Tab-separated table of C-alpha atoms in Angstrom:
chain	number	residue	atom	x	y	z
A	2	MET	CA	0.000	0.000	0.000
A	3	SER	CA	1.343	3.410	-0.938
A	4	ILE	CA	0.485	6.567	0.999
A	5	PRO	CA	1.670	9.936	-0.341
A	6	ALA	CA	3.958	11.748	2.091
A	7	THR	CA	2.491	15.147	1.369
A	8	GLU	CA	-0.566	16.651	-0.176
A	9	ALA	CA	-1.543	20.185	-1.090
A	10	VAL	CA	-3.075	22.299	1.638
A	11	THR	CA	-5.311	25.175	0.711
A	12	PRO	CA	-5.584	27.613	3.595
A	13	GLY	CA	-8.970	29.058	4.403
A	14	LEU	CA	-9.699	31.911	6.783
A	15	PHE	CA	-8.170	30.181	9.773
A	16	GLY	CA	-8.056	26.618	8.507
A	17	THR	CA	-6.312	24.332	6.143
A	18	GLY	CA	-9.008	23.174	3.807
A	19	ALA	CA	-8.760	19.637	5.214
A	20	THR	CA	-11.729	18.690	7.310
A	21	ALA	CA	-12.136	16.346	10.239
A	22	THR	CA	-14.382	14.223	8.003
A	23	GLN	CA	-11.536	13.727	5.492
A	24	THR	CA	-9.163	12.663	8.258
A	25	THR	CA	-11.731	10.232	9.662
A	26	GLN	CA	-12.367	8.802	6.196
A	27	ASP	CA	-8.623	8.323	5.646
A	28	LYS	CA	-8.306	6.475	8.960
A	29	ASP	CA	-11.328	4.323	8.175
A	30	MET	CA	-9.955	3.498	4.715
A	31	PHE	CA	-6.592	2.474	6.188
A	32	LEU	CA	-8.235	0.272	8.806
A	33	GLN	CA	-10.504	-1.324	6.179
A	34	LEU	CA	-7.473	-2.139	4.029
A	35	LEU	CA	-5.643	-3.581	7.013
A	36	VAL	CA	-8.626	-5.763	8.001
A	37	THR	CA	-9.059	-6.889	4.385
A	38	GLN	CA	-5.383	-7.873	4.196
A	39	MET	CA	-5.731	-9.902	7.378
A	40	ARG	CA	-9.013	-11.517	6.267
A	41	TYR	CA	-7.698	-12.704	2.894
A	42	GLN	CA	-4.210	-13.759	3.807
A	43	ASP	CA	-3.176	-17.351	3.235
A	44	PRO	CA	-3.666	-19.241	6.523
A	45	LEU	CA	-0.803	-21.598	5.673
A	46	ASN	CA	1.519	-18.699	4.902
A	47	PRO	CA	0.378	-15.764	7.074
A	48	THR	CA	1.761	-12.298	6.631
A	49	ASP	CA	4.482	-11.374	9.072
A	50	SER	CA	2.996	-9.367	11.952
A	51	SER	CA	5.935	-6.962	11.773
A	52	GLN	CA	4.602	-5.767	8.403
A	53	PHE	CA	1.298	-4.835	10.035
A	54	LEU	CA	3.146	-3.026	12.805
A	55	ALA	CA	5.260	-1.183	10.241
A	56	GLN	CA	2.139	-0.105	8.337
A	57	THR	CA	0.519	1.083	11.555
A	58	ALA	CA	3.651	3.032	12.463
A	59	GLN	CA	3.732	4.619	9.004
A	60	PHE	CA	0.094	5.628	9.314
A	61	THR	CA	0.667	7.137	12.764
A	62	SER	CA	3.663	9.037	11.424
A	63	LEU	CA	1.570	10.325	8.524
A	64	GLU	CA	-1.145	11.478	10.933
A	65	LYS	CA	1.409	13.415	12.989
A	66	MET	CA	2.923	15.036	9.886
A	67	GLN	CA	-0.565	16.049	8.727
A	68	ALA	CA	-1.256	17.586	12.147
A	69	VAL	CA	1.965	19.614	11.897
A	70	ALA	CA	1.036	20.735	8.363
A	71	ASP	CA	-2.441	21.736	9.566
A	72	GLN	CA	-1.016	23.780	12.443
A	73	THR	CA	1.520	25.439	10.136
A	74	ALA	CA	-1.237	26.409	7.692
A	75	LEU	CA	-3.295	27.799	10.577
A	76	LEU	CA	-0.321	29.869	11.736
A	77	LEU	CA	0.266	31.179	8.204
A	78	ALA	CA	-3.400	32.179	7.845
A	79	SER	CA	-3.260	34.012	11.188
A	80	GLN	CA	-0.093	35.859	10.229
A	81	MET	CA	-1.616	36.899	6.898
A	82	ALA	CA	-4.744	38.168	8.668
A	83	PHE	CA	-2.770	40.223	11.185
A	84	GLY	CA	-0.452	41.533	8.476
A	85	ALA	CA	-3.362	42.568	6.268
A	86	SER	CA	-5.157	44.336	9.113
A	87	GLY	CA	-1.955	46.265	9.812
A	88	LEU	CA	-2.166	47.786	6.324
A	89	VAL	CA	-5.332	49.778	7.073
A	90	GLY	CA	-4.568	53.478	6.583
A	91	ARG	CA	-1.393	52.772	4.607
A	92	HIS	CA	-0.724	53.944	1.059
A	93	VAL	CA	-0.067	50.988	-1.231
A	94	THR	CA	0.896	50.267	-4.794
A	95	TYR	CA	-0.684	47.166	-6.335
A	96	THR	CA	-1.148	45.382	-9.628
A	97	ASP	CA	-4.791	45.260	-10.731
A	98	ALA	CA	-6.525	42.444	-12.632
A	99	ASP	CA	-5.466	43.987	-15.963
A	100	GLY	CA	-1.796	44.000	-14.951
A	101	LYS	CA	-1.636	47.775	-14.454
A	102	VAL	CA	0.087	49.300	-11.442
A	103	GLN	CA	-2.355	51.283	-9.282
A	104	LYS	CA	-2.019	53.302	-6.073
A	105	GLY	CA	-4.382	53.951	-3.211
A	106	THR	CA	-5.034	53.929	0.505
A	107	VAL	CA	-6.238	50.820	2.315
A	108	SER	CA	-9.526	51.575	4.052
A	109	GLY	CA	-10.439	48.070	5.215
A	110	VAL	CA	-9.819	44.343	5.065
A	111	THR	CA	-12.216	41.479	4.354
A	112	PHE	CA	-11.296	37.931	5.317
A	113	GLY	CA	-12.550	35.408	2.774
A	114	ALA	CA	-11.898	31.760	2.028
A	115	SER	CA	-9.087	32.680	-0.379
A	116	GLY	CA	-7.354	34.940	2.159
A	117	PRO	CA	-7.386	38.634	3.067
A	118	VAL	CA	-8.834	41.066	0.522
A	119	LEU	CA	-7.977	44.755	0.932
A	120	ASP	CA	-10.418	47.596	0.210
A	121	ILE	CA	-8.290	50.175	-1.603
A	122	ASP	CA	-10.233	53.268	-2.619
A	123	GLY	CA	-13.308	51.123	-3.321
A	124	ALA	CA	-11.461	48.358	-5.186
A	125	GLU	CA	-11.138	44.850	-3.754
A	126	VAL	CA	-7.488	43.787	-4.008
A	127	PRO	CA	-6.050	40.434	-2.857
A	128	LEU	CA	-3.156	40.748	-0.424
A	129	GLY	CA	-0.838	39.004	-2.903
A	130	SER	CA	-1.281	41.834	-5.442
A	131	ILE	CA	0.398	44.435	-3.211
A	132	VAL	CA	3.713	45.643	-4.642
A	133	SER	CA	4.740	48.262	-2.054
A	134	VAL	CA	3.502	49.874	1.149
A	135	THR	CA	4.210	53.326	2.578
A	136	ASP	CA	2.825	55.204	5.555
A	137	GLY	CA	1.297	57.839	3.289
A	138	THR	CA	3.807	60.585	4.127
A	139	ALA	CA	5.937	59.993	1.009
A	140	THR	CA	5.379	62.146	-2.019
A	141	PRO	CA	3.384	60.543	-4.877
A	142	ASP	CA	6.429	60.709	-7.179
A	143	ALA	CA	8.442	58.530	-4.786
A	144	THR	CA	6.605	55.386	-5.940
A	145	THR	CA	6.333	53.815	-9.373
A	146	ASP	CA	3.820	55.467	-11.702
A	147	SER	CA	1.160	53.387	-13.456
A	148	ASP	CA	2.061	54.886	-16.856
């Protein structure tokens, strides 16, 4: 039986995208496979019990690695949320959906499933589109123009 060591994690607002139901289903599937292996093994040539112990140890290790990945994703989502909220009132330069460089002041932050979205002069801008941040005291010519 082959179990992938890693899988993609898509962070939500303060989560990882993986649900408790998925984890329970994975455990159930592993146990069903283990029971099926035991049920259909040759009674005259049984499988070595150390193989079952090794599989159980691998599964436990995988569970622990998934828990660490889940906690890391939760920490990343929290850091992004705090970082985005710290941008309120700041002057930013960002790349819009058309690829043009725009400027504006962050007036608020919305936390959605895809991560923080900044409200910049009425436009909704994902946090990843921000190019630069200033405190608003710099002159407009000090940043890159959109032309």
